[in-house]
Amino acid sequence: MSFLSYLINGLSLGSVYAIIALGYTMVYGIAKMLNFAHGDVIMVGAYMALLSMTRAGLSPVMAVLIAIVVCTVLGVLIERIAYKPLRNAASSLSVLITAIGVSYLLQNLALLIFGSNTQTFPSVVEWTGISLAGGQLNISGVTIVTILVCLVIMAALVFFVQKSKAGQAMRAVSEDKGAAQLMGINVNATIALTFAIGSALAAVAGVLYCSAYPSVTPYTGAMPGIKAFVAAVFGGIGSIPGAFIGGLLLGVIEIFGRAYITSQMADALVFAVLIIVLLVKPAGLLGKNIQEKV
């Protein structure tokens, strides 16, 4: 039963990584940039939910909705203020350095507003969970809800990108921004929508992550954000199914590493697996190798 318990916990943690990685991979796939401030949007979402429940006394559902709205607006503002002026920059390093700067800005603003002390995060899932095999296997409500939410988000995103008009515009912008603009697609609005969706997913991931690990600090989103980026690269950056699979695999690898090797080496194991995968398949599990014409 221990193996099955570790597997379920790994899928739960991997579901959080997958939700975050979906935001990374959408922004990269459409805007061709890496938003390293994405992890700190997770932290903002967690704090918004925490304040809504503890200070305003709102229900968990309302707290999650407020976190989603705040993070969505924040994501659009970050894109418009920090990234849009650099979209046609000669060097991609300009955008990368700006993203790191936005990340540190959000962390330090959180330090000024909330302080450096760790705050206890109340779970948004009141369901205690289920017991199987005569009580030998206990699955918490947060674990079940996290996995289900990840599956629903994955299915909704695939449907949105494949079937909706906005999703078709995203795919067109991803292929060729110039040609998409000539066809009447509003590239700026499409990229802003991508950031909005990614940031909303970050809010959901932040709430679920802090519900499973009930604490929040200004640095809460840093490591999950990095690991989710690893998951996106692992699965194939720019691929929505790749981000989903990469996140789940990364969560399972991390939990099994903690259980059967050592908890101190779990993070190192995650990055070691990424290096091995990229050596064997540089584009990731579901990524496509792009050949450039010269």
PDB file of C-alpha atoms in Angstrom:
ATOM      1  CA  MET A   1       0.000   0.000   0.000  1.00  0.00           C
ATOM      2  CA  SER A   2       2.940   2.343   0.578  1.00  0.00           C
ATOM      3  CA  PHE A   3       3.840   2.253  -3.119  1.00  0.00           C
ATOM      4  CA  LEU A   4       0.271   3.107  -4.131  1.00  0.00           C
ATOM      5  CA  SER A   5       0.127   5.899  -1.566  1.00  0.00           C
ATOM      6  CA  TYR A   6       3.372   7.387  -2.873  1.00  0.00           C
ATOM      7  CA  LEU A   7       2.088   7.105  -6.424  1.00  0.00           C
ATOM      8  CA  ILE A   8      -1.141   8.970  -5.619  1.00  0.00           C
ATOM      9  CA  ASN A   9       0.752  11.686  -3.732  1.00  0.00           C
ATOM     10  CA  GLY A  10       3.142  11.969  -6.663  1.00  0.00           C
ATOM     11  CA  LEU A  11       0.259  12.394  -9.093  1.00  0.00           C
ATOM     12  CA  SER A  12      -1.221  15.070  -6.823  1.00  0.00           C
ATOM     13  CA  LEU A  13       2.038  17.033  -6.643  1.00  0.00           C
ATOM     14  CA  GLY A  14       2.581  16.445 -10.344  1.00  0.00           C
ATOM     15  CA  SER A  15      -0.891  17.821 -11.064  1.00  0.00           C
ATOM     16  CA  VAL A  16       0.132  21.123  -9.444  1.00  0.00           C
ATOM     17  CA  TYR A  17       3.331  21.182 -11.486  1.00  0.00           C
ATOM     18  CA  ALA A  18       1.306  20.406 -14.608  1.00  0.00           C
ATOM     19  CA  ILE A  19      -1.105  23.299 -14.010  1.00  0.00           C
ATOM     20  CA  ILE A  20       1.808  25.704 -13.566  1.00  0.00           C
ATOM     21  CA  ALA A  21       3.678  24.222 -16.528  1.00  0.00           C
ATOM     22  CA  LEU A  22       0.639  24.767 -18.750  1.00  0.00           C
ATOM     23  CA  GLY A  23       1.025  28.493 -18.143  1.00  0.00           C
ATOM     24  CA  TYR A  24       4.719  28.360 -19.025  1.00  0.00           C
ATOM     25  CA  THR A  25       4.195  26.347 -22.172  1.00  0.00           C
ATOM     26  CA  MET A  26       1.296  28.491 -23.455  1.00  0.00           C
ATOM     27  CA  VAL A  27       3.279  31.712 -23.076  1.00  0.00           C
ATOM     28  CA  TYR A  28       6.345  30.194 -24.719  1.00  0.00           C
ATOM     29  CA  GLY A  29       4.377  28.493 -27.474  1.00  0.00           C
ATOM     30  CA  ILE A  30       2.574  31.687 -28.465  1.00  0.00           C
ATOM     31  CA  ALA A  31       4.773  34.609 -27.395  1.00  0.00           C
ATOM     32  CA  LYS A  32       8.089  32.703 -27.711  1.00  0.00           C
ATOM     33  CA  MET A  33       9.316  33.955 -24.340  1.00  0.00           C
ATOM     34  CA  LEU A  34       9.956  32.491 -20.902  1.00  0.00           C
ATOM     35  CA  ASN A  35       8.026  34.212 -18.131  1.00  0.00           C
ATOM     36  CA  PHE A  36      10.182  33.482 -15.092  1.00  0.00           C
ATOM     37  CA  ALA A  37       7.910  35.694 -12.978  1.00  0.00           C
ATOM     38  CA  HIS A  38       5.225  33.011 -13.379  1.00  0.00           C
ATOM     39  CA  GLY A  39       6.231  31.306 -10.128  1.00  0.00           C
ATOM     40  CA  ASP A  40       5.727  34.504  -8.163  1.00  0.00           C
ATOM     41  CA  VAL A  41       2.228  34.907  -9.566  1.00  0.00           C
ATOM     42  CA  ILE A  42       1.553  31.612  -7.747  1.00  0.00           C
ATOM     43  CA  MET A  43       2.615  33.281  -4.509  1.00  0.00           C
ATOM     44  CA  VAL A  44       0.359  36.294  -5.156  1.00  0.00           C
ATOM     45  CA  GLY A  45      -2.607  33.982  -5.763  1.00  0.00           C
ATOM     46  CA  ALA A  46      -1.938  32.132  -2.517  1.00  0.00           C
ATOM     47  CA  TYR A  47      -1.766  35.372  -0.525  1.00  0.00           C
ATOM     48  CA  MET A  48      -4.967  36.682  -2.107  1.00  0.00           C
ATOM     49  CA  ALA A  49      -6.817  33.497  -1.177  1.00  0.00           C
ATOM     50  CA  LEU A  50      -5.338  33.591   2.328  1.00  0.00           C
ATOM     51  CA  LEU A  51      -6.417  37.196   2.932  1.00  0.00           C
ATOM     52  CA  SER A  52      -9.875  36.534   1.487  1.00  0.00           C
ATOM     53  CA  MET A  53     -10.478  33.642   3.891  1.00  0.00           C
ATOM     54  CA  THR A  54      -8.780  34.954   7.048  1.00  0.00           C
ATOM     55  CA  ARG A  55      -9.327  38.727   6.856  1.00  0.00           C
ATOM     56  CA  ALA A  56     -12.515  39.028   4.810  1.00  0.00           C
ATOM     57  CA  GLY A  57     -14.067  35.800   6.068  1.00  0.00           C
ATOM     58  CA  LEU A  58     -15.075  34.685   2.581  1.00  0.00           C
ATOM     59  CA  SER A  59     -15.798  31.105   1.577  1.00  0.00           C
ATOM     60  CA  PRO A  60     -13.042  29.033  -0.059  1.00  0.00           C
ATOM     61  CA  VAL A  61     -14.817  29.213  -3.437  1.00  0.00           C
ATOM     62  CA  MET A  62     -14.979  33.015  -3.327  1.00  0.00           C
ATOM     63  CA  ALA A  63     -11.353  33.156  -2.153  1.00  0.00           C
ATOM     64  CA  VAL A  64     -10.239  31.090  -5.145  1.00  0.00           C
ATOM     65  CA  LEU A  65     -12.254  33.283  -7.528  1.00  0.00           C
ATOM     66  CA  ILE A  66     -10.698  36.447  -6.092  1.00  0.00           C
ATOM     67  CA  ALA A  67      -7.219  34.938  -6.407  1.00  0.00           C
ATOM     68  CA  ILE A  68      -7.914  34.060 -10.043  1.00  0.00           C
ATOM     69  CA  VAL A  69      -9.180  37.570 -10.858  1.00  0.00           C
ATOM     70  CA  VAL A  70      -6.235  39.301  -9.156  1.00  0.00           C
ATOM     71  CA  CYS A  71      -3.652  37.048 -10.816  1.00  0.00           C
ATOM     72  CA  THR A  72      -5.311  37.407 -14.217  1.00  0.00           C
ATOM     73  CA  VAL A  73      -5.131  41.205 -13.998  1.00  0.00           C
ATOM     74  CA  LEU A  74      -1.557  40.992 -12.693  1.00  0.00           C
ATOM     75  CA  GLY A  75      -0.512  38.754 -15.583  1.00  0.00           C
ATOM     76  CA  VAL A  76      -1.937  41.147 -18.168  1.00  0.00           C
ATOM     77  CA  LEU A  77      -0.260  44.134 -16.470  1.00  0.00           C
ATOM     78  CA  ILE A  78       3.099  42.352 -16.380  1.00  0.00           C
ATOM     79  CA  GLU A  79       2.839  41.580 -20.088  1.00  0.00           C
ATOM     80  CA  ARG A  80       1.807  45.113 -21.046  1.00  0.00           C
ATOM     81  CA  ILE A  81       4.295  46.983 -18.841  1.00  0.00           C
ATOM     82  CA  ALA A  82       7.359  44.718 -18.771  1.00  0.00           C
ATOM     83  CA  TYR A  83       7.270  42.427 -21.809  1.00  0.00           C
ATOM     84  CA  LYS A  84       5.369  44.170 -24.606  1.00  0.00           C
ATOM     85  CA  PRO A  85       7.971  46.970 -25.090  1.00  0.00           C
ATOM     86  CA  LEU A  86      10.652  44.295 -25.502  1.00  0.00           C
ATOM     87  CA  ARG A  87       8.725  42.015 -27.853  1.00  0.00           C
ATOM     88  CA  ASN A  88      10.792  43.096 -30.857  1.00  0.00           C
ATOM     89  CA  ALA A  89      14.060  43.447 -28.966  1.00  0.00           C
ATOM     90  CA  ALA A  90      17.172  42.433 -30.858  1.00  0.00           C
ATOM     91  CA  SER A  91      18.249  40.023 -28.118  1.00  0.00           C
ATOM     92  CA  SER A  92      16.048  37.544 -26.294  1.00  0.00           C
ATOM     93  CA  LEU A  93      18.242  38.095 -23.236  1.00  0.00           C
ATOM     94  CA  SER A  94      16.498  41.444 -22.710  1.00  0.00           C
ATOM     95  CA  VAL A  95      13.175  39.702 -22.076  1.00  0.00           C
ATOM     96  CA  LEU A  96      14.816  37.025 -19.927  1.00  0.00           C
ATOM     97  CA  ILE A  97      16.548  39.571 -17.688  1.00  0.00           C
ATOM     98  CA  THR A  98      13.313  41.580 -17.427  1.00  0.00           C
ATOM     99  CA  ALA A  99      11.412  38.455 -16.377  1.00  0.00           C
ATOM    100  CA  ILE A 100      13.934  37.775 -13.617  1.00  0.00           C
ATOM    101  CA  GLY A 101      13.650  41.413 -12.530  1.00  0.00           C
ATOM    102  CA  VAL A 102       9.838  41.194 -12.364  1.00  0.00           C
ATOM    103  CA  SER A 103      10.192  38.024 -10.290  1.00  0.00           C
ATOM    104  CA  TYR A 104      12.408  39.731  -7.708  1.00  0.00           C
ATOM    105  CA  LEU A 105      10.143  42.783  -7.732  1.00  0.00           C
ATOM    106  CA  LEU A 106       7.088  40.687  -6.819  1.00  0.00           C
ATOM    107  CA  GLN A 107       9.013  38.838  -4.105  1.00  0.00           C
ATOM    108  CA  ASN A 108      10.265  42.036  -2.498  1.00  0.00           C
ATOM    109  CA  LEU A 109       6.857  43.708  -2.681  1.00  0.00           C
ATOM    110  CA  ALA A 110       5.420  40.667  -0.903  1.00  0.00           C
ATOM    111  CA  LEU A 111       8.155  40.976   1.750  1.00  0.00           C
ATOM    112  CA  LEU A 112       7.229  44.624   2.334  1.00  0.00           C
ATOM    113  CA  ILE A 113       3.496  43.962   2.493  1.00  0.00           C
ATOM    114  CA  PHE A 114       3.270  40.576   4.231  1.00  0.00           C
ATOM    115  CA  GLY A 115       6.630  40.266   5.975  1.00  0.00           C
ATOM    116  CA  SER A 116       9.014  37.327   5.921  1.00  0.00           C
ATOM    117  CA  ASN A 117       7.205  35.168   8.492  1.00  0.00           C
ATOM    118  CA  THR A 118       5.586  31.938   7.351  1.00  0.00           C
ATOM    119  CA  GLN A 119       1.802  32.121   7.502  1.00  0.00           C
ATOM    120  CA  THR A 120      -0.469  29.117   7.877  1.00  0.00           C
ATOM    121  CA  PHE A 121      -2.682  28.545   4.870  1.00  0.00           C
ATOM    122  CA  PRO A 122      -6.173  27.129   5.517  1.00  0.00           C
ATOM    123  CA  SER A 123      -7.179  24.389   3.103  1.00  0.00           C
ATOM    124  CA  VAL A 124      -9.782  25.332   0.523  1.00  0.00           C
ATOM    125  CA  VAL A 125     -10.958  21.708   0.433  1.00  0.00           C
ATOM    126  CA  GLU A 126     -13.091  20.814   3.438  1.00  0.00           C
ATOM    127  CA  TRP A 127     -13.610  17.195   2.362  1.00  0.00           C
ATOM    128  CA  THR A 128     -11.453  14.871   4.467  1.00  0.00           C
ATOM    129  CA  GLY A 129     -11.057  12.281   1.721  1.00  0.00           C
ATOM    130  CA  ILE A 130     -11.579   8.547   1.485  1.00  0.00           C
ATOM    131  CA  SER A 131     -10.142   5.389   3.047  1.00  0.00           C
ATOM    132  CA  LEU A 132      -9.536   2.202   1.070  1.00  0.00           C
ATOM    133  CA  ALA A 133      -8.395  -1.347   1.892  1.00  0.00           C
ATOM    134  CA  GLY A 134      -9.783  -1.256   5.403  1.00  0.00           C
ATOM    135  CA  GLY A 135      -8.132   2.033   6.269  1.00  0.00           C
ATOM    136  CA  GLN A 136      -4.660   1.033   5.031  1.00  0.00           C
ATOM    137  CA  LEU A 137      -4.817   3.557   2.194  1.00  0.00           C
ATOM    138  CA  ASN A 138      -6.018   7.064   3.038  1.00  0.00           C
ATOM    139  CA  ILE A 139      -6.407   9.617   0.242  1.00  0.00           C
ATOM    140  CA  SER A 140      -6.986  13.202   1.345  1.00  0.00           C
ATOM    141  CA  GLY A 141      -9.643  15.389  -0.199  1.00  0.00           C
ATOM    142  CA  VAL A 142      -7.000  17.897  -1.347  1.00  0.00           C
ATOM    143  CA  THR A 143      -5.183  15.133  -3.241  1.00  0.00           C
ATOM    144  CA  ILE A 144      -8.312  13.971  -5.052  1.00  0.00           C
ATOM    145  CA  VAL A 145      -9.498  17.492  -5.871  1.00  0.00           C
ATOM    146  CA  THR A 146      -6.048  18.512  -7.150  1.00  0.00           C
ATOM    147  CA  ILE A 147      -5.884  15.588  -9.575  1.00  0.00           C
ATOM    148  CA  LEU A 148      -9.455  16.146 -10.789  1.00  0.00           C
ATOM    149  CA  VAL A 149      -8.921  19.893 -11.252  1.00  0.00           C
ATOM    150  CA  CYS A 150      -5.770  19.214 -13.284  1.00  0.00           C
ATOM    151  CA  LEU A 151      -7.625  16.797 -15.571  1.00  0.00           C
ATOM    152  CA  VAL A 152     -10.504  19.249 -16.074  1.00  0.00           C
ATOM    153  CA  ILE A 153      -8.124  22.135 -16.831  1.00  0.00           C
ATOM    154  CA  MET A 154      -6.151  20.012 -19.279  1.00  0.00           C
ATOM    155  CA  ALA A 155      -9.283  18.938 -21.148  1.00  0.00           C
ATOM    156  CA  ALA A 156     -10.680  22.483 -21.174  1.00  0.00           C
ATOM    157  CA  LEU A 157      -7.428  23.946 -22.505  1.00  0.00           C
ATOM    158  CA  VAL A 158      -7.148  21.408 -25.303  1.00  0.00           C
ATOM    159  CA  PHE A 159     -10.763  22.048 -26.307  1.00  0.00           C
ATOM    160  CA  PHE A 160     -10.262  25.828 -26.107  1.00  0.00           C
ATOM    161  CA  VAL A 161      -7.102  25.847 -28.216  1.00  0.00           C
ATOM    162  CA  GLN A 162      -8.429  23.400 -30.811  1.00  0.00           C
ATOM    163  CA  LYS A 163     -12.060  24.485 -31.165  1.00  0.00           C
ATOM    164  CA  SER A 164     -12.521  28.119 -30.142  1.00  0.00           C
ATOM    165  CA  LYS A 165     -11.891  31.146 -32.354  1.00  0.00           C
ATOM    166  CA  ALA A 166      -9.503  32.620 -29.781  1.00  0.00           C
ATOM    167  CA  GLY A 167      -7.642  29.305 -29.631  1.00  0.00           C
ATOM    168  CA  GLN A 168      -7.265  29.270 -33.411  1.00  0.00           C
ATOM    169  CA  ALA A 169      -5.902  32.814 -33.208  1.00  0.00           C
ATOM    170  CA  MET A 170      -3.379  31.640 -30.613  1.00  0.00           C
ATOM    171  CA  ARG A 171      -2.205  28.844 -32.872  1.00  0.00           C
ATOM    172  CA  ALA A 172      -1.897  31.273 -35.792  1.00  0.00           C
ATOM    173  CA  VAL A 173       0.162  33.730 -33.712  1.00  0.00           C
ATOM    174  CA  SER A 174       2.328  30.837 -32.549  1.00  0.00           C
ATOM    175  CA  GLU A 175       3.092  29.871 -36.150  1.00  0.00           C
ATOM    176  CA  ASP A 176       3.766  33.352 -37.550  1.00  0.00           C
ATOM    177  CA  LYS A 177       2.935  36.660 -35.838  1.00  0.00           C
ATOM    178  CA  GLY A 178       3.356  38.705 -39.010  1.00  0.00           C
ATOM    179  CA  ALA A 179       1.136  36.501 -41.143  1.00  0.00           C
ATOM    180  CA  ALA A 180      -1.479  36.323 -38.377  1.00  0.00           C
ATOM    181  CA  GLN A 181      -1.593  40.112 -38.186  1.00  0.00           C
ATOM    182  CA  LEU A 182      -2.022  40.359 -41.947  1.00  0.00           C
ATOM    183  CA  MET A 183      -5.008  38.008 -41.648  1.00  0.00           C
ATOM    184  CA  GLY A 184      -6.697  40.421 -39.228  1.00  0.00           C
ATOM    185  CA  ILE A 185      -5.753  38.760 -35.921  1.00  0.00           C
ATOM    186  CA  ASN A 186      -5.052  41.135 -33.049  1.00  0.00           C
ATOM    187  CA  VAL A 187      -1.653  39.831 -31.954  1.00  0.00           C
ATOM    188  CA  ASN A 188      -1.422  42.069 -28.875  1.00  0.00           C
ATOM    189  CA  ALA A 189      -4.821  40.964 -27.590  1.00  0.00           C
ATOM    190  CA  THR A 190      -4.015  37.302 -28.278  1.00  0.00           C
ATOM    191  CA  ILE A 191      -0.745  37.430 -26.329  1.00  0.00           C
ATOM    192  CA  ALA A 192      -2.473  39.313 -23.495  1.00  0.00           C
ATOM    193  CA  LEU A 193      -5.147  36.590 -23.380  1.00  0.00           C
ATOM    194  CA  THR A 194      -2.417  33.964 -23.176  1.00  0.00           C
ATOM    195  CA  PHE A 195      -0.845  35.702 -20.176  1.00  0.00           C
ATOM    196  CA  ALA A 196      -4.278  36.062 -18.574  1.00  0.00           C
ATOM    197  CA  ILE A 197      -5.002  32.332 -18.891  1.00  0.00           C
ATOM    198  CA  GLY A 198      -1.542  31.365 -17.668  1.00  0.00           C
ATOM    199  CA  SER A 199      -1.798  33.654 -14.644  1.00  0.00           C
ATOM    200  CA  ALA A 200      -5.276  32.365 -13.783  1.00  0.00           C
ATOM    201  CA  LEU A 201      -3.872  28.827 -13.834  1.00  0.00           C
ATOM    202  CA  ALA A 202      -1.036  29.990 -11.574  1.00  0.00           C
ATOM    203  CA  ALA A 203      -3.599  31.229  -9.044  1.00  0.00           C
ATOM    204  CA  VAL A 204      -5.373  27.866  -9.026  1.00  0.00           C
ATOM    205  CA  ALA A 205      -2.047  26.046  -8.667  1.00  0.00           C
ATOM    206  CA  GLY A 206      -0.975  28.321  -5.814  1.00  0.00           C
ATOM    207  CA  VAL A 207      -4.159  27.664  -3.853  1.00  0.00           C
ATOM    208  CA  LEU A 208      -3.958  23.897  -4.386  1.00  0.00           C
ATOM    209  CA  TYR A 209      -0.243  23.761  -3.550  1.00  0.00           C
ATOM    210  CA  CYS A 210      -0.641  25.736  -0.328  1.00  0.00           C
ATOM    211  CA  SER A 211      -3.672  23.629   0.624  1.00  0.00           C
ATOM    212  CA  ALA A 212      -1.532  20.495   0.359  1.00  0.00           C
ATOM    213  CA  TYR A 213       1.475  22.115   2.048  1.00  0.00           C
ATOM    214  CA  PRO A 214      -0.303  24.584   4.359  1.00  0.00           C
ATOM    215  CA  SER A 215       2.082  27.519   4.545  1.00  0.00           C
ATOM    216  CA  VAL A 216       2.842  30.582   2.452  1.00  0.00           C
ATOM    217  CA  THR A 217       5.804  32.975   2.315  1.00  0.00           C
ATOM    218  CA  PRO A 218       6.992  35.531  -0.259  1.00  0.00           C
ATOM    219  CA  TYR A 219       9.181  32.762  -1.699  1.00  0.00           C
ATOM    220  CA  THR A 220       6.462  30.105  -1.889  1.00  0.00           C
ATOM    221  CA  GLY A 221       6.218  30.156  -5.683  1.00  0.00           C
ATOM    222  CA  ALA A 222       9.947  30.154  -6.431  1.00  0.00           C
ATOM    223  CA  MET A 223      10.769  26.435  -6.300  1.00  0.00           C
ATOM    224  CA  PRO A 224       7.405  25.162  -7.647  1.00  0.00           C
ATOM    225  CA  GLY A 225       7.793  27.641 -10.491  1.00  0.00           C
ATOM    226  CA  ILE A 226      11.263  26.358 -11.372  1.00  0.00           C
ATOM    227  CA  LYS A 227      10.132  22.734 -11.151  1.00  0.00           C
ATOM    228  CA  ALA A 228       7.117  23.471 -13.325  1.00  0.00           C
ATOM    229  CA  PHE A 229       9.430  25.042 -15.901  1.00  0.00           C
ATOM    230  CA  VAL A 230      11.493  21.844 -15.750  1.00  0.00           C
ATOM    231  CA  ALA A 231       8.262  19.883 -16.283  1.00  0.00           C
ATOM    232  CA  ALA A 232       7.407  22.006 -19.327  1.00  0.00           C
ATOM    233  CA  VAL A 233      10.853  21.420 -20.831  1.00  0.00           C
ATOM    234  CA  PHE A 234      10.692  17.752 -19.817  1.00  0.00           C
ATOM    235  CA  GLY A 235       7.425  17.245 -21.683  1.00  0.00           C
ATOM    236  CA  GLY A 236       8.339  19.501 -24.604  1.00  0.00           C
ATOM    237  CA  ILE A 237       8.095  23.270 -24.144  1.00  0.00           C
ATOM    238  CA  GLY A 238       5.235  24.669 -26.224  1.00  0.00           C
ATOM    239  CA  SER A 239       3.221  21.435 -26.079  1.00  0.00           C
ATOM    240  CA  ILE A 240       0.124  21.429 -23.841  1.00  0.00           C
ATOM    241  CA  PRO A 241      -0.039  17.612 -23.542  1.00  0.00           C
ATOM    242  CA  GLY A 242       3.723  17.636 -22.982  1.00  0.00           C
ATOM    243  CA  ALA A 243       3.394  20.031 -20.033  1.00  0.00           C
ATOM    244  CA  PHE A 244       0.668  17.830 -18.569  1.00  0.00           C
ATOM    245  CA  ILE A 245       2.679  14.606 -18.885  1.00  0.00           C
ATOM    246  CA  GLY A 246       5.915  16.282 -17.788  1.00  0.00           C
ATOM    247  CA  GLY A 247       4.283  17.682 -14.659  1.00  0.00           C
ATOM    248  CA  LEU A 248       2.786  14.345 -13.629  1.00  0.00           C
ATOM    249  CA  LEU A 249       6.053  12.466 -14.220  1.00  0.00           C
ATOM    250  CA  LEU A 250       8.058  15.067 -12.340  1.00  0.00           C
ATOM    251  CA  GLY A 251       5.742  14.879  -9.317  1.00  0.00           C
ATOM    252  CA  VAL A 252       5.931  11.077  -9.226  1.00  0.00           C
ATOM    253  CA  ILE A 253       9.732  11.125  -9.578  1.00  0.00           C
ATOM    254  CA  GLU A 254      10.061  13.652  -6.749  1.00  0.00           C
ATOM    255  CA  ILE A 255       7.817  11.756  -4.315  1.00  0.00           C
ATOM    256  CA  PHE A 256       9.464   8.400  -5.080  1.00  0.00           C
ATOM    257  CA  GLY A 257      12.862  10.041  -4.699  1.00  0.00           C
ATOM    258  CA  ARG A 258      11.926  11.317  -1.256  1.00  0.00           C
ATOM    259  CA  ALA A 259      10.477   7.960  -0.220  1.00  0.00           C
ATOM    260  CA  TYR A 260      13.023   5.484  -1.577  1.00  0.00           C
ATOM    261  CA  ILE A 261      16.264   7.472  -1.878  1.00  0.00           C
ATOM    262  CA  THR A 262      16.478  10.514   0.385  1.00  0.00           C
ATOM    263  CA  SER A 263      14.430  13.654   0.862  1.00  0.00           C
ATOM    264  CA  GLN A 264      17.605  15.746   0.689  1.00  0.00           C
ATOM    265  CA  MET A 265      18.326  14.557  -2.850  1.00  0.00           C
ATOM    266  CA  ALA A 266      14.776  14.706  -4.221  1.00  0.00           C
ATOM    267  CA  ASP A 267      15.223  18.085  -5.913  1.00  0.00           C
ATOM    268  CA  ALA A 268      18.593  17.061  -7.359  1.00  0.00           C
ATOM    269  CA  LEU A 269      17.012  13.883  -8.732  1.00  0.00           C
ATOM    270  CA  VAL A 270      14.368  15.910 -10.551  1.00  0.00           C
ATOM    271  CA  PHE A 271      16.974  18.007 -12.365  1.00  0.00           C
ATOM    272  CA  ALA A 272      19.179  14.976 -13.015  1.00  0.00           C
ATOM    273  CA  VAL A 273      16.285  13.221 -14.777  1.00  0.00           C
ATOM    274  CA  LEU A 274      15.711  16.355 -16.873  1.00  0.00           C
ATOM    275  CA  ILE A 275      19.365  16.394 -17.957  1.00  0.00           C
ATOM    276  CA  ILE A 276      19.203  12.732 -18.948  1.00  0.00           C
ATOM    277  CA  VAL A 277      15.987  13.226 -20.933  1.00  0.00           C
ATOM    278  CA  LEU A 278      17.365  16.251 -22.772  1.00  0.00           C
ATOM    279  CA  LEU A 279      20.556  14.368 -23.624  1.00  0.00           C
ATOM    280  CA  VAL A 280      18.483  11.595 -25.179  1.00  0.00           C
ATOM    281  CA  LYS A 281      15.686  13.765 -26.632  1.00  0.00           C
ATOM    282  CA  PRO A 282      16.622  17.473 -26.625  1.00  0.00           C
ATOM    283  CA  ALA A 283      13.134  18.641 -27.634  1.00  0.00           C
ATOM    284  CA  GLY A 284      11.482  16.891 -24.672  1.00  0.00           C
ATOM    285  CA  LEU A 285       9.111  13.954 -24.614  1.00  0.00           C
ATOM    286  CA  LEU A 286       6.475  15.440 -26.937  1.00  0.00           C
ATOM    287  CA  GLY A 287       8.433  18.351 -28.365  1.00  0.00           C
ATOM    288  CA  LYS A 288       9.296  18.687 -32.041  1.00  0.00           C
ATOM    289  CA  ASN A 289      12.747  19.407 -33.369  1.00  0.00           C
ATOM    290  CA  ILE A 290      12.602  22.589 -35.454  1.00  0.00           C
ATOM    291  CA  GLN A 291      14.970  22.871 -38.390  1.00  0.00           C
ATOM    292  CA  GLU A 292      15.967  26.400 -39.280  1.00  0.00           C
ATOM    293  CA  LYS A 293      16.628  27.293 -42.905  1.00  0.00           C
ATOM    294  CA  VAL A 294      19.807  29.170 -43.652  1.00  0.00           C
TER     295      VAL A 294
END
